[in-house]
Short mmCIF file of C-alpha atoms in Angstrom, two decimals:
data_model
loop_
_atom_site.label_atom_id
_atom_site.label_comp_id
_atom_site.label_asym_id
_atom_site.label_seq_id
_atom_site.Cartn_x
_atom_site.Cartn_y
_atom_site.Cartn_z
CA MET A 1 -255.31 93.54 -96.31
CA ARG A 2 -258.27 91.11 -96.10
CA GLY A 3 -261.02 91.94 -98.97
CA ASP A 4 -258.75 94.61 -100.28
CA ALA A 5 -259.98 93.69 -104.18
CA ALA A 6 -258.01 96.95 -105.53
CA VAL A 7 -254.98 95.04 -104.48
CA PRO A 8 -253.81 92.12 -106.62
CA ALA A 9 -253.49 88.34 -104.06
CA ARG A 10 -249.65 88.26 -105.28
CA THR A 11 -248.86 91.91 -103.91
CA LEU A 12 -250.73 91.25 -100.90
CA ILE A 13 -248.65 87.76 -100.64
CA VAL A 14 -245.36 89.89 -101.16
CA LYS A 15 -246.19 92.69 -98.51
CA ALA A 16 -247.46 89.69 -96.03
CA ALA A 17 -244.04 87.93 -96.65
CA ALA A 18 -242.22 91.04 -95.85
CA ILE A 19 -243.77 91.79 -92.87
CA GLU A 20 -243.43 87.76 -91.80
CA PHE A 21 -239.60 88.05 -92.58
CA ALA A 22 -238.83 91.02 -90.29
CA ALA A 23 -241.17 89.75 -87.72
CA ARG A 24 -239.70 86.26 -87.89
CA GLY A 25 -236.55 85.78 -89.55
CA TYR A 26 -236.20 83.66 -92.57
CA GLU A 27 -235.94 79.94 -90.92
CA ALA A 28 -239.16 80.70 -88.74
CA ALA A 29 -241.43 82.66 -91.38
CA SER A 30 -243.56 79.56 -93.16
CA LEU A 31 -245.68 80.03 -96.05
CA ARG A 32 -248.75 79.22 -94.42
CA ALA A 33 -248.22 81.98 -91.88
CA ILE A 34 -248.03 84.14 -94.56
CA ALA A 35 -250.90 83.45 -96.30
CA ARG A 36 -252.99 84.00 -93.17
CA ARG A 37 -251.23 87.54 -92.81
CA ALA A 38 -251.90 87.82 -96.29
CA GLY A 39 -255.93 86.69 -96.06
CA VAL A 40 -255.71 84.35 -98.43
CA ASP A 41 -255.36 80.57 -98.98
CA ALA A 42 -251.93 78.90 -98.70
CA ALA A 43 -252.45 77.42 -102.13
CA LEU A 44 -252.63 80.42 -103.86
CA VAL A 45 -248.97 81.33 -102.18
CA HIS A 46 -247.71 78.17 -103.30
CA HIS A 47 -249.18 78.96 -106.72
CA TYR A 48 -247.29 82.10 -107.01
CA PHE A 49 -244.35 81.21 -105.21
CA ALA A 50 -242.66 77.43 -105.54
CA ALA A 51 -240.76 77.89 -102.16
CA LYS A 52 -240.07 80.39 -99.04
CA ALA A 53 -236.76 80.99 -101.25
CA ASP A 54 -238.69 82.80 -104.18
CA LEU A 55 -240.65 84.65 -102.25
CA PHE A 56 -237.97 86.02 -100.13
CA ALA A 57 -235.89 86.92 -102.98
CA GLU A 58 -238.98 88.81 -104.51
CA THR A 59 -238.94 90.70 -101.19
CA VAL A 60 -236.21 91.82 -101.25
CA ALA A 61 -235.72 92.42 -104.90
CA ALA A 62 -232.49 89.74 -105.11
CA PRO A 63 -231.01 90.93 -108.13
CA ILE A 64 -229.45 87.33 -108.38
CA ARG A 65 -230.35 83.66 -107.28
CA PRO A 66 -227.45 81.66 -105.92
CA ASP A 67 -230.07 79.56 -103.90
CA ARG A 68 -231.20 78.14 -107.82
CA ALA A 69 -227.53 77.92 -108.87
CA VAL A 70 -226.93 75.05 -106.35
CA ALA A 71 -229.79 73.11 -107.39
CA VAL A 72 -227.78 72.49 -110.71
CA ILE A 73 -224.29 73.07 -108.98
CA LEU A 74 -225.10 69.88 -106.19
CA ARG A 75 -225.40 67.94 -109.56
CA GLY A 76 -222.15 68.66 -110.44
CA PRO A 77 -218.55 67.14 -108.95
CA ARG A 78 -217.72 67.88 -105.55
CA ASP A 79 -214.25 69.06 -105.93
CA GLU A 80 -216.08 71.77 -108.48
CA PHE A 81 -218.52 73.87 -105.49
CA GLY A 82 -216.17 76.17 -104.67
CA THR A 83 -215.31 77.37 -108.19
CA ARG A 84 -218.94 77.18 -109.71
CA ILE A 85 -220.74 78.97 -107.06
CA VAL A 86 -217.40 81.67 -107.22
CA ARG A 87 -218.18 81.92 -110.72
CA PHE A 88 -221.85 81.82 -110.89
CA ILE A 89 -222.26 84.55 -108.64
CA LEU A 90 -219.60 87.30 -110.42
CA GLU A 91 -220.75 86.19 -113.41
CA GLU A 92 -224.64 87.40 -112.76
CA LEU A 93 -223.19 90.72 -110.99
CA ASP A 94 -221.44 91.17 -113.66
CA HIS A 95 -224.31 94.11 -115.18
CA PRO A 96 -224.69 97.56 -113.31
CA GLU A 97 -228.51 97.05 -112.02
CA ALA A 98 -227.40 93.60 -110.41
CA ARG A 99 -224.28 95.41 -109.01
CA THR A 100 -226.37 98.52 -107.32
CA ARG A 101 -228.90 95.98 -106.00
CA VAL A 102 -226.05 94.02 -104.59
CA VAL A 103 -224.47 96.83 -103.10
CA THR A 104 -228.00 97.82 -101.09
CA LEU A 105 -228.55 94.55 -100.23
CA LEU A 106 -224.53 94.22 -98.82
CA ARG A 107 -225.35 97.25 -96.88
CA THR A 108 -228.49 96.01 -95.60
CA ALA A 109 -226.91 92.86 -94.50
CA VAL A 110 -224.63 94.64 -92.46
CA GLY A 111 -226.97 97.14 -90.75
CA THR A 112 -228.58 97.15 -87.47
CA GLY A 113 -232.01 96.18 -89.09
CA PRO A 114 -233.85 93.34 -89.42
CA GLY A 115 -232.59 92.53 -92.57
CA SER A 116 -228.99 91.38 -91.64
CA ARG A 117 -230.33 88.61 -89.79
CA LEU A 118 -232.48 87.75 -92.77
CA PHE A 119 -229.69 88.00 -95.54
CA LYS A 120 -227.74 85.68 -93.21
CA GLN A 121 -230.00 83.05 -92.56
CA PHE A 122 -231.29 83.06 -96.30
CA LEU A 123 -227.78 82.69 -97.63
CA VAL A 124 -226.67 80.06 -95.09
CA ARG A 125 -229.91 78.35 -95.00
CA GLU A 126 -230.26 78.15 -99.01
CA VAL A 127 -226.67 78.38 -100.22
CA PHE A 128 -223.74 77.54 -98.28
CA LEU A 129 -225.36 74.92 -95.87
CA ARG A 130 -226.78 72.80 -98.84
CA LEU A 131 -222.80 73.24 -100.60
CA ALA A 132 -221.29 72.36 -96.87
CA GLN A 133 -223.58 69.35 -96.58
CA ALA A 134 -223.27 67.39 -99.37
CA VAL A 135 -219.85 67.34 -99.25
CA ASP A 136 -218.11 64.80 -96.62
CA GLY A 137 -217.36 65.53 -93.29
CA ASP A 138 -218.69 67.10 -89.55
CA ASP A 139 -219.00 70.75 -89.08
CA ALA A 140 -221.03 71.19 -92.45
CA ASP A 141 -222.06 74.66 -90.34
CA LEU A 142 -219.12 75.95 -89.80
CA ARG A 143 -217.56 74.95 -93.13
CA ALA A 144 -220.62 77.09 -94.55
CA ALA A 145 -220.03 80.04 -92.59
CA LEU A 146 -216.42 79.48 -93.45
CA ALA A 147 -217.40 79.80 -97.19
CA ALA A 148 -219.59 82.70 -96.52
CA SER A 149 -217.48 84.39 -94.73
CA GLN A 150 -214.97 84.88 -98.06
CA ILE A 151 -217.88 85.31 -100.33
CA ALA A 152 -218.88 88.14 -98.28
CA GLY A 153 -215.86 89.63 -98.07
CA MET A 154 -214.95 89.01 -101.65
CA LEU A 155 -218.57 91.06 -102.82
CA MET A 156 -217.30 93.54 -100.10
CA ALA A 157 -214.12 94.13 -101.38
CA ARG A 158 -215.45 93.92 -105.30
CA PHE A 159 -218.47 96.05 -105.04
CA VAL A 160 -218.82 98.14 -101.81
CA LEU A 161 -215.42 99.07 -101.10
CA GLU A 162 -214.25 98.65 -104.35
CA LEU A 163 -211.06 97.70 -103.67
CA GLU A 164 -208.61 98.27 -106.82
CA PRO A 165 -207.10 95.81 -108.37
CA LEU A 166 -209.71 93.27 -107.70
CA ALA A 167 -212.88 95.73 -108.09
CA SER A 168 -211.62 95.47 -111.50
CA ALA A 169 -210.65 91.91 -112.36
CA SER A 170 -212.27 90.07 -114.57
CA VAL A 171 -214.34 87.49 -113.69
CA ASP A 172 -211.96 84.56 -114.73
CA GLU A 173 -208.96 85.77 -112.58
CA LEU A 174 -211.09 86.05 -109.39
CA VAL A 175 -212.62 82.19 -109.89
CA ALA A 176 -209.17 81.49 -110.01
CA ARG A 177 -208.16 83.02 -107.02
CA ILE A 178 -211.00 82.45 -105.01
CA GLY A 179 -212.88 79.27 -105.85
CA PRO A 180 -210.35 77.27 -104.51
CA VAL A 181 -210.58 79.16 -101.05
CA VAL A 182 -214.63 78.69 -101.07
CA GLN A 183 -213.57 75.14 -102.08
CA TRP A 184 -211.21 74.73 -99.05
CA HIS A 185 -213.74 76.13 -96.63
CA LEU A 186 -216.29 73.98 -97.77
CA THR A 187 -214.11 70.99 -97.74
CA GLY A 188 -213.12 71.73 -93.97
CA TYR A 189 -209.15 71.60 -94.35
CA GLY A 190 -207.84 72.66 -91.11
CA ALA A 191 -203.98 72.52 -92.32
CA PRO A 192 -202.35 74.61 -94.14
CA PRO A 193 -202.63 73.91 -97.70
CA ASP A 194 -199.72 72.76 -100.26
CA PRO A 195 -199.92 74.80 -103.45
CA GLY A 196 -198.14 71.59 -104.70
CA MET B 1 -207.76 126.94 -84.78
CA ARG B 2 -204.62 128.92 -84.58
CA GLY B 3 -203.75 130.44 -81.15
CA ASP B 4 -206.46 129.09 -79.41
CA ALA B 5 -204.54 128.31 -76.34
CA ALA B 6 -206.56 126.32 -74.17
CA VAL B 7 -206.77 123.53 -76.56
CA PRO B 8 -203.72 121.72 -76.11
CA ALA B 9 -201.48 121.01 -79.17
CA ARG B 10 -201.95 117.34 -79.43
CA THR B 11 -205.64 117.63 -79.27
CA LEU B 12 -205.65 120.41 -82.60
CA ILE B 13 -203.47 118.17 -84.16
CA VAL B 14 -205.94 115.19 -84.00
CA LYS B 15 -208.76 117.24 -85.09
CA ALA B 16 -206.89 119.03 -87.92
CA ALA B 17 -206.19 115.58 -88.88
CA ALA B 18 -209.13 113.96 -89.20
CA ILE B 19 -210.31 116.77 -91.06
CA GLU B 20 -207.18 116.26 -93.43
CA PHE B 21 -207.78 112.55 -93.87
CA ALA B 22 -211.52 113.07 -94.87
CA ALA B 23 -210.68 116.14 -96.92
CA ARG B 24 -207.88 114.20 -99.33
CA GLY B 25 -207.93 110.80 -98.55
CA TYR B 26 -205.39 108.66 -96.73
CA GLU B 27 -202.57 108.30 -99.01
CA ALA B 28 -202.40 111.90 -100.15
CA ALA B 29 -203.02 113.31 -96.63
CA SER B 30 -199.26 114.61 -95.54
CA LEU B 31 -197.99 115.61 -91.81
CA ARG B 32 -196.93 118.86 -93.19
CA ALA B 33 -200.65 120.00 -94.17
CA ILE B 34 -201.75 118.24 -90.91
CA ALA B 35 -199.62 120.87 -88.90
CA ARG B 36 -200.21 123.82 -90.93
CA ARG B 37 -203.95 123.25 -90.62
CA ALA B 38 -203.53 122.86 -86.71
CA GLY B 39 -201.79 125.81 -87.00
CA VAL B 40 -198.72 124.01 -85.37
CA ASP B 41 -195.02 123.44 -86.36
CA ALA B 42 -194.52 119.73 -88.22
CA ALA B 43 -192.02 118.92 -86.01
CA LEU B 44 -194.57 119.57 -83.26
CA VAL B 45 -196.81 116.53 -85.13
CA HIS B 46 -193.73 114.50 -85.13
CA HIS B 47 -192.86 115.09 -81.29
CA TYR B 48 -196.49 113.59 -80.85
CA PHE B 49 -196.88 111.45 -83.61
CA ALA B 50 -193.79 109.30 -85.23
CA ALA B 51 -195.91 107.99 -88.60
CA LYS B 52 -198.94 109.19 -90.43
CA ALA B 53 -200.27 105.83 -89.29
CA ASP B 54 -200.50 106.64 -85.66
CA LEU B 55 -202.31 109.79 -86.13
CA PHE B 56 -204.71 107.66 -88.48
CA ALA B 57 -205.07 105.66 -85.67
CA GLU B 58 -206.20 107.69 -83.27
CA THR B 59 -208.61 110.12 -85.61
CA VAL B 60 -210.64 106.93 -85.78
CA ALA B 61 -209.90 105.55 -82.48
CA ALA B 62 -208.33 102.12 -83.73
CA PRO B 63 -209.45 99.25 -81.48
CA ILE B 64 -206.18 97.39 -82.66
CA ARG B 65 -203.20 98.13 -84.30
CA PRO B 66 -202.61 96.15 -87.20
CA ASP B 67 -199.96 98.07 -89.23
CA ARG B 68 -197.56 97.60 -85.83
CA ALA B 69 -197.86 93.43 -85.70
CA VAL B 70 -196.81 94.13 -89.69
CA ALA B 71 -193.17 94.83 -88.51
CA VAL B 72 -193.30 92.37 -85.88
CA ILE B 73 -194.62 89.26 -88.62
CA LEU B 74 -192.36 90.67 -91.50
CA ARG B 75 -189.01 89.89 -89.45
CA GLY B 76 -191.13 86.28 -88.91
CA PRO B 77 -191.20 83.25 -91.61
CA ARG B 78 -193.07 84.42 -94.83
CA ASP B 79 -194.89 80.82 -94.79
CA GLU B 80 -196.28 82.04 -91.44
CA PHE B 81 -197.95 85.50 -92.47
CA GLY B 82 -201.28 84.43 -92.99
CA THR B 83 -201.81 82.66 -90.04
CA ARG B 84 -199.89 85.27 -87.78
CA ILE B 85 -201.70 88.58 -89.21
CA VAL B 86 -205.29 86.39 -88.45
CA ARG B 87 -203.93 85.18 -85.15
CA PHE B 88 -203.04 89.14 -84.35
CA ILE B 89 -206.46 90.57 -85.57
CA LEU B 90 -208.40 88.08 -83.84
CA GLU B 91 -206.85 87.71 -80.31
CA GLU B 92 -206.62 91.46 -79.84
CA LEU B 93 -210.28 91.54 -81.00
CA ASP B 94 -211.14 89.06 -77.88
CA HIS B 95 -211.91 91.95 -75.37
CA PRO B 96 -216.04 93.27 -75.55
CA GLU B 97 -214.77 96.85 -75.75
CA ALA B 98 -212.23 95.81 -79.22
CA ARG B 99 -215.28 94.20 -80.53
CA THR B 100 -217.81 96.98 -79.94
CA ARG B 101 -214.98 99.32 -81.96
CA VAL B 102 -214.38 96.86 -84.87
CA VAL B 103 -217.86 96.80 -85.33
CA THR B 104 -218.42 100.57 -85.14
CA LEU B 105 -215.36 100.98 -87.53
CA LEU B 106 -216.40 98.16 -90.00
CA ARG B 107 -220.14 99.74 -90.42
CA THR B 108 -218.52 102.65 -91.02
CA ALA B 109 -215.58 101.04 -93.99
CA VAL B 110 -219.16 99.46 -95.72
CA GLY B 111 -221.29 103.11 -95.49
CA THR B 112 -221.15 106.15 -98.25
CA GLY B 113 -219.19 108.13 -96.37
CA PRO B 114 -215.33 109.51 -96.12
CA GLY B 115 -214.53 106.80 -93.45
CA SER B 116 -214.79 104.00 -95.85
CA ARG B 117 -212.01 105.34 -98.50
CA LEU B 118 -209.78 106.05 -95.24
CA PHE B 119 -210.56 102.81 -93.74
CA LYS B 120 -209.81 101.40 -96.75
CA GLN B 121 -206.79 103.02 -97.81
CA PHE B 122 -204.98 102.78 -94.05
CA LEU B 123 -205.33 98.68 -94.16
CA VAL B 124 -204.43 98.18 -97.23
CA ARG B 125 -201.35 100.52 -97.47
CA GLU B 126 -200.30 99.58 -93.79
CA VAL B 127 -200.97 96.16 -93.30
CA PHE B 128 -201.96 93.78 -96.53
CA LEU B 129 -199.78 95.65 -99.57
CA ARG B 130 -196.80 95.38 -96.79
CA LEU B 131 -197.15 91.59 -96.33
CA ALA B 132 -198.08 91.09 -99.93
CA GLN B 133 -194.56 92.94 -100.99
CA ALA B 134 -192.79 90.79 -98.99
CA VAL B 135 -193.74 87.67 -100.68
CA ASP B 136 -192.06 87.09 -104.09
CA GLY B 137 -193.81 87.27 -106.73
CA ASP B 138 -195.87 90.04 -109.20
CA ASP B 139 -199.48 91.30 -108.84
CA ALA B 140 -199.04 92.38 -105.10
CA ASP B 141 -201.52 94.87 -104.81
CA LEU B 142 -204.06 92.37 -106.14
CA ARG B 143 -202.94 89.71 -103.60
CA ALA B 144 -202.82 92.31 -100.88
CA ALA B 145 -206.49 93.41 -101.88
CA LEU B 146 -207.25 89.27 -101.93
CA ALA B 147 -206.04 88.60 -98.37
CA ALA B 148 -207.99 91.79 -97.15
CA SER B 149 -210.95 90.23 -98.88
CA GLN B 150 -210.95 86.94 -96.89
CA ILE B 151 -209.65 88.82 -93.76
CA ALA B 152 -213.07 91.72 -93.84
CA GLY B 153 -215.24 88.62 -94.53
CA MET B 154 -214.00 86.96 -91.00
CA LEU B 155 -214.56 90.08 -89.52
CA MET B 156 -218.04 90.71 -90.77
CA ALA B 157 -218.84 86.75 -90.30
CA ARG B 158 -217.51 86.81 -86.76
CA PHE B 159 -218.20 90.58 -85.34
CA VAL B 160 -221.11 91.88 -87.51
CA LEU B 161 -223.09 89.41 -89.08
CA GLU B 162 -222.03 87.20 -86.22
CA LEU B 163 -222.56 83.85 -88.80
CA GLU B 164 -222.78 81.07 -85.67
CA PRO B 165 -220.60 78.64 -85.39
CA LEU B 166 -218.04 80.67 -86.79
CA ALA B 167 -218.93 83.99 -84.45
CA SER B 168 -218.01 81.35 -81.32
CA ALA B 169 -215.01 79.58 -83.13
CA SER B 170 -212.30 79.72 -80.57
CA VAL B 171 -209.07 81.83 -82.34
CA ASP B 172 -207.42 78.71 -82.42
CA GLU B 173 -209.77 77.35 -84.53
CA LEU B 174 -210.03 80.30 -87.30
CA VAL B 175 -206.21 80.76 -87.28
CA ALA B 176 -206.10 77.15 -88.46
CA ARG B 177 -208.90 77.30 -90.92
CA ILE B 178 -208.22 81.36 -92.30
CA GLY B 179 -204.74 81.18 -91.73
CA PRO B 180 -203.61 79.23 -94.57
CA VAL B 181 -206.15 80.93 -97.06
CA VAL B 182 -204.99 84.27 -96.05
CA GLN B 183 -201.41 82.76 -96.89
CA TRP B 184 -202.75 81.54 -100.12
CA HIS B 185 -203.62 84.94 -101.47
CA LEU B 186 -200.71 87.05 -99.96
CA THR B 187 -198.70 84.25 -102.26
CA GLY B 188 -201.14 84.41 -105.16
CA TYR B 189 -201.87 81.16 -105.85
CA GLY B 190 -203.91 80.79 -109.10
CA ALA B 191 -204.65 76.73 -109.16
CA PRO B 192 -206.97 74.51 -106.88
CA PRO B 193 -204.67 74.22 -103.44
CA ASP B 194 -203.62 70.42 -102.67
CA PRO B 195 -204.72 70.06 -99.13
CA GLY B 196 -202.29 67.26 -99.03
#
């Protein structure tokens, strides 16, 4: 793509990123390698995209940016992480266009292509692992995976399987039902919960 | 297919069932209509398949039969429903061949074909709704859908996304972590859990 003056540098970077992510996975791909592949200076990549997560979100046309919400959620009370991430995701997806795109992404994530690995690495690393690490305790990676499993199941049930009445339930109702479960997973309890 | 003496009646019935399920969905399909489509007497269908669930399981080559486990689980303590269904599913799928088939079924379930609707109707009606109805409380259908969402997310994370370390975790560890959550959903708590 180098030297193609008809294509804006930003477009070259996004195309190079898509190839680099597919080839190396989210974690191993670097902004430096993406710049090299696009034939631009690394500083130019940083000019357009502050972080690898921003570039990834653009390559998959991510309908929402849970990684950005995490920065806000981390500044709040630790015992509200679960309900706040569930509320953020459900509220942001409460629009027809966002729903359509998330269904496409979810189908990609469970498919056999490289999109599956990418999606998983991105969400775990930029969202769930950061929340789990901010909660005291060992095995943050297992806690992150467990929290991700409930969020993935919620999205599948609501948007892909359209499992009623969960699919039509209000955001508030689902936050009340599923938020505590995600908090439970992030906290890493292994004993039966006592609902009091 | 009527009158094709070269094809065993049982095979005719399973083929007719696959067509009938795809055409009408799990709930609306009847053993009587399947018999008619196969060109056999309804009594012959009942001779080979005691219930619609058995015929459905055969048409999708179901690797495990959670609907059968439910009958056993329902005879046990109500507060163990969650952990027992999680343990049954994970233990039964703890074999390479079962894993392979469940991955195929899960990909079918999130696909766009008629398999998606069928799979969902079967699991909710024969497994989760029966557990949720056996626990006191209103909105059994929402509680069933919530429990199904966590199970679906667990299976996705462990077998399709292969999200580590959840994918390699022991059955006991996952029963301890996820069983209480499924119980929570089945019971229908809407307030934050108190881990005691």
